[in-house]
Every structure is written in structure tokens, then in C-alpha cells.
């Protein structure tokens, strides 16, 4: 199954607004260039959110939530057409970039600051996305193909919220 990169964002410092990009560079040292978290958290250098999971979470909330922009989730990459793996150790390829899934993204209380109930809506079925470490870096841009190159058996976890 092939998906596509439809969003790319970073934040230069803690609690800063997300800055959307049309292209970027991912490295094994710093994750997404210019994002403060990549170098600080080697097992959570990149976060990926699937549009289908984001929409599923929003569908559980009142209709007013439907207009929430994906950057509210504070992920680095936003993809469509791809079911993200739900297991540690999965491998994701974007051009020459290779990522290893290190776990389920645990959305923080900032989600409820953005919209009451969003934290709980993101909990089931890995709807908050995945965290990854960078195995091989490189450039990326909107529209790039995303492929799952290895998917171990899925695991099920319920998040608090």
C-alpha cells in the first residue's frame, strides 16, 4: 500500500506554534531540520499522523471539531492513503528516508486545550499516530510516496484520557 505526504510541520521550540513546510530535510541526528524535539528525543525524532486516523478521531467529537487543522495534533508528517503500522519495529520509507516505528504517539493535554475531548478521541486504535526514529535521513517534500516496508504483528493499547 502506498500513501502520500500531504503535510509537513515543525516547531522551533517548546510550545511554539507549528510551522508548515512544503519541503524539508530529515537527519539521523536531529529528526526534521528545525524541529526542537528530534535531537532531544532519539526514539521520538519524527511523528507521523494519518489523515484517515485524524478524521476518525474528529468524527467522535461534536461537528464543530471537524474544522480542526491537522497541526493541532503537533505531528511532523501528515499522510493520506496509508494505514500506519500499529506495532513497534515497523519500517516506513519516504524516498531515501527510512524510519522505524518506536511506538504509538501519546498525545498530551495540549489536545484538550485545543478542543475539549480531543485527547480521548485520539486514544483508541493508534489514532494519534506513530513515533519514529530515523534510520536513514534525506530530503522530503509534499507529494512524496510513503510505503510500509516492514510491518510486524499489530499490538493493541488503550491510552489514558
Short mmCIF file of C-alpha atoms in Angstrom, two decimals:
data_model
loop_
_atom_site.label_atom_id
_atom_site.label_comp_id
_atom_site.label_asym_id
_atom_site.label_seq_id
_atom_site.Cartn_x
_atom_site.Cartn_y
_atom_site.Cartn_z
CA UNK A 1 0.00 0.00 0.00
CA UNK A 2 1.32 3.44 -0.94
CA UNK A 3 0.41 6.66 0.80
CA UNK A 4 1.42 10.25 0.19
CA UNK A 5 2.88 13.03 2.26
CA UNK A 6 0.28 15.80 2.41
CA UNK A 7 1.62 17.82 5.33
CA UNK A 8 4.96 18.67 6.88
CA UNK A 9 5.39 20.76 10.04
CA UNK A 10 7.89 21.61 12.74
CA UNK A 11 8.14 23.73 15.84
CA UNK A 12 11.36 25.56 16.62
CA UNK A 13 10.86 25.48 20.40
CA UNK A 14 8.65 24.05 23.12
CA UNK A 15 5.01 25.23 22.94
CA UNK A 16 5.74 27.18 19.75
CA UNK A 17 3.10 27.14 17.02
CA UNK A 18 3.59 24.58 14.29
CA UNK A 19 5.22 25.91 11.14
CA UNK A 20 4.06 24.23 7.93
CA UNK A 21 6.61 23.49 5.22
CA UNK A 22 6.46 22.34 1.61
CA UNK A 23 9.81 20.53 1.89
CA UNK A 24 12.41 19.67 4.47
CA UNK A 25 15.35 17.50 5.45
CA UNK A 26 15.31 14.66 7.95
CA UNK A 27 18.55 13.55 9.61
CA UNK A 28 19.58 10.77 11.96
CA UNK A 29 20.91 13.37 14.41
CA UNK A 30 18.06 15.87 14.58
CA UNK A 31 14.92 14.41 13.00
CA UNK A 32 13.18 17.11 10.95
CA UNK A 33 15.56 20.01 10.43
CA UNK A 34 14.49 22.96 12.58
CA UNK A 35 12.22 20.93 14.88
CA UNK A 36 13.29 21.16 18.52
CA UNK A 37 12.25 17.63 19.53
CA UNK A 38 14.21 15.48 17.07
CA UNK A 39 17.65 15.87 18.62
CA UNK A 40 16.27 15.85 22.15
CA UNK A 41 14.33 12.57 21.89
CA UNK A 42 16.19 9.96 19.77
CA UNK A 43 13.32 7.45 19.88
CA UNK A 44 10.73 10.10 19.01
CA UNK A 45 12.55 12.08 16.33
CA UNK A 46 9.61 12.10 13.90
CA UNK A 47 5.88 11.80 14.50
CA UNK A 48 3.50 10.75 11.73
CA UNK A 49 -0.26 11.21 11.64
CA UNK A 50 -2.55 9.63 9.03
CA UNK A 51 -5.40 11.76 7.70
CA UNK A 52 -7.78 8.82 8.00
CA UNK A 53 -6.98 8.39 11.71
CA UNK A 54 -7.29 12.15 12.31
CA UNK A 55 -10.71 12.18 10.62
CA UNK A 56 -11.81 9.13 12.64
CA UNK A 57 -10.88 10.93 15.87
CA UNK A 58 -12.67 14.12 14.84
CA UNK A 59 -15.78 12.14 13.86
CA UNK A 60 -16.22 11.14 17.52
CA UNK A 61 -16.41 14.79 18.58
CA UNK A 62 -19.15 17.41 18.05
CA UNK A 63 -19.43 18.72 14.46
CA UNK A 64 -17.56 21.93 15.33
CA UNK A 65 -14.36 19.85 15.72
CA UNK A 66 -14.40 18.92 12.03
CA UNK A 67 -12.62 22.18 11.17
CA UNK A 68 -9.59 21.47 13.40
CA UNK A 69 -6.40 21.65 11.36
CA UNK A 70 -4.08 18.62 11.49
CA UNK A 71 -1.29 20.70 13.03
CA UNK A 72 -3.32 20.85 16.25
CA UNK A 73 -2.05 17.27 16.78
CA UNK A 74 1.52 18.67 16.58
CA UNK A 75 2.84 15.87 14.34
CA UNK A 76 5.72 16.36 11.90
CA UNK A 77 4.34 14.40 8.95
CA UNK A 78 0.74 14.09 7.75
CA UNK A 79 -0.05 11.36 5.24
CA UNK A 80 -3.06 10.04 3.36
CA UNK A 81 -3.96 6.72 1.80
CA UNK A 82 -1.87 4.68 4.20
CA UNK A 83 -2.76 2.75 7.31
CA UNK A 84 0.12 3.39 9.67
CA UNK A 85 1.54 0.27 11.31
CA UNK A 86 0.36 -0.35 14.85
CA UNK A 87 3.48 -2.07 16.18
CA UNK A 88 6.98 -1.17 17.29
CA UNK A 89 9.69 -2.10 14.84
CA UNK A 90 7.70 -1.38 11.68
CA UNK A 91 9.66 0.32 8.90
CA UNK A 92 8.44 3.28 6.84
CA UNK A 93 10.12 4.53 3.64
CA UNK A 94 9.80 8.04 2.15
CA UNK A 95 12.16 8.34 -0.81
CA UNK A 96 15.64 7.67 0.63
CA UNK A 97 14.38 8.26 4.19
CA UNK A 98 13.93 5.19 6.35
CA UNK A 99 12.07 5.39 9.68
CA UNK A 100 11.49 2.81 12.40
CA UNK A 101 8.29 2.98 14.43
CA UNK A 102 9.21 3.18 18.11
CA UNK A 103 5.64 3.32 19.39
CA UNK A 104 2.25 4.86 19.48
CA UNK A 105 2.15 8.63 19.85
CA UNK A 106 0.80 9.60 23.26
CA UNK A 107 -0.97 12.91 22.70
CA UNK A 108 -0.62 15.35 25.58
CA UNK A 109 -3.04 17.57 27.45
CA UNK A 110 -2.47 20.26 24.83
CA UNK A 111 -5.00 18.35 22.72
CA UNK A 112 -7.77 19.22 25.19
CA UNK A 113 -6.51 22.81 25.30
CA UNK A 114 -7.15 22.93 21.55
CA UNK A 115 -10.55 21.20 21.76
CA UNK A 116 -12.19 19.56 24.76
CA UNK A 117 -12.31 15.79 24.31
CA UNK A 118 -9.65 15.62 21.58
CA UNK A 119 -7.18 13.78 23.83
CA UNK A 120 -9.67 10.97 24.46
CA UNK A 121 -10.69 10.87 20.77
CA UNK A 122 -7.07 10.25 19.74
CA UNK A 123 -6.56 7.37 22.21
CA UNK A 124 -8.15 4.35 20.50
CA UNK A 125 -6.57 2.40 17.64
CA UNK A 126 -3.37 4.49 17.47
CA UNK A 127 -5.33 7.48 16.11
CA UNK A 128 -2.70 9.89 17.44
CA UNK A 129 -0.16 8.43 15.03
CA UNK A 130 3.27 6.88 15.49
CA UNK A 131 6.64 7.98 16.81
CA UNK A 132 9.74 7.08 14.84
CA UNK A 133 13.49 7.15 14.97
CA UNK A 134 15.40 7.99 11.81
CA UNK A 135 17.43 5.13 10.32
CA UNK A 136 18.40 6.96 7.11
CA UNK A 137 17.91 10.67 6.51
CA UNK A 138 17.32 12.69 3.39
CA UNK A 139 15.13 15.31 1.75
CA UNK A 140 11.35 15.15 1.51
CA UNK A 141 8.58 17.24 0.02
CA UNK A 142 4.81 17.31 -0.14
CA UNK A 143 3.51 14.66 -2.50
CA UNK A 144 6.29 12.15 -1.79
CA UNK A 145 5.23 8.50 -1.68
CA UNK A 146 5.22 6.74 1.68
CA UNK A 147 5.49 2.96 1.95
CA UNK A 148 5.45 0.46 4.78
CA UNK A 149 8.43 -1.80 4.11
CA UNK A 150 8.04 -3.98 7.19
CA UNK A 151 5.03 -4.44 9.46
CA UNK A 152 5.29 -6.78 12.48
CA UNK A 153 2.12 -8.12 14.13
CA UNK A 154 -0.03 -5.31 15.46
CA UNK A 155 -0.38 -4.52 19.14
CA UNK A 156 -3.39 -3.01 20.86
CA UNK A 157 -3.04 -0.42 23.63
CA UNK A 158 -5.56 1.88 25.19
CA UNK A 159 -4.34 5.30 26.16
CA UNK A 160 -5.50 7.23 29.19
CA UNK A 161 -7.91 10.04 28.57
#
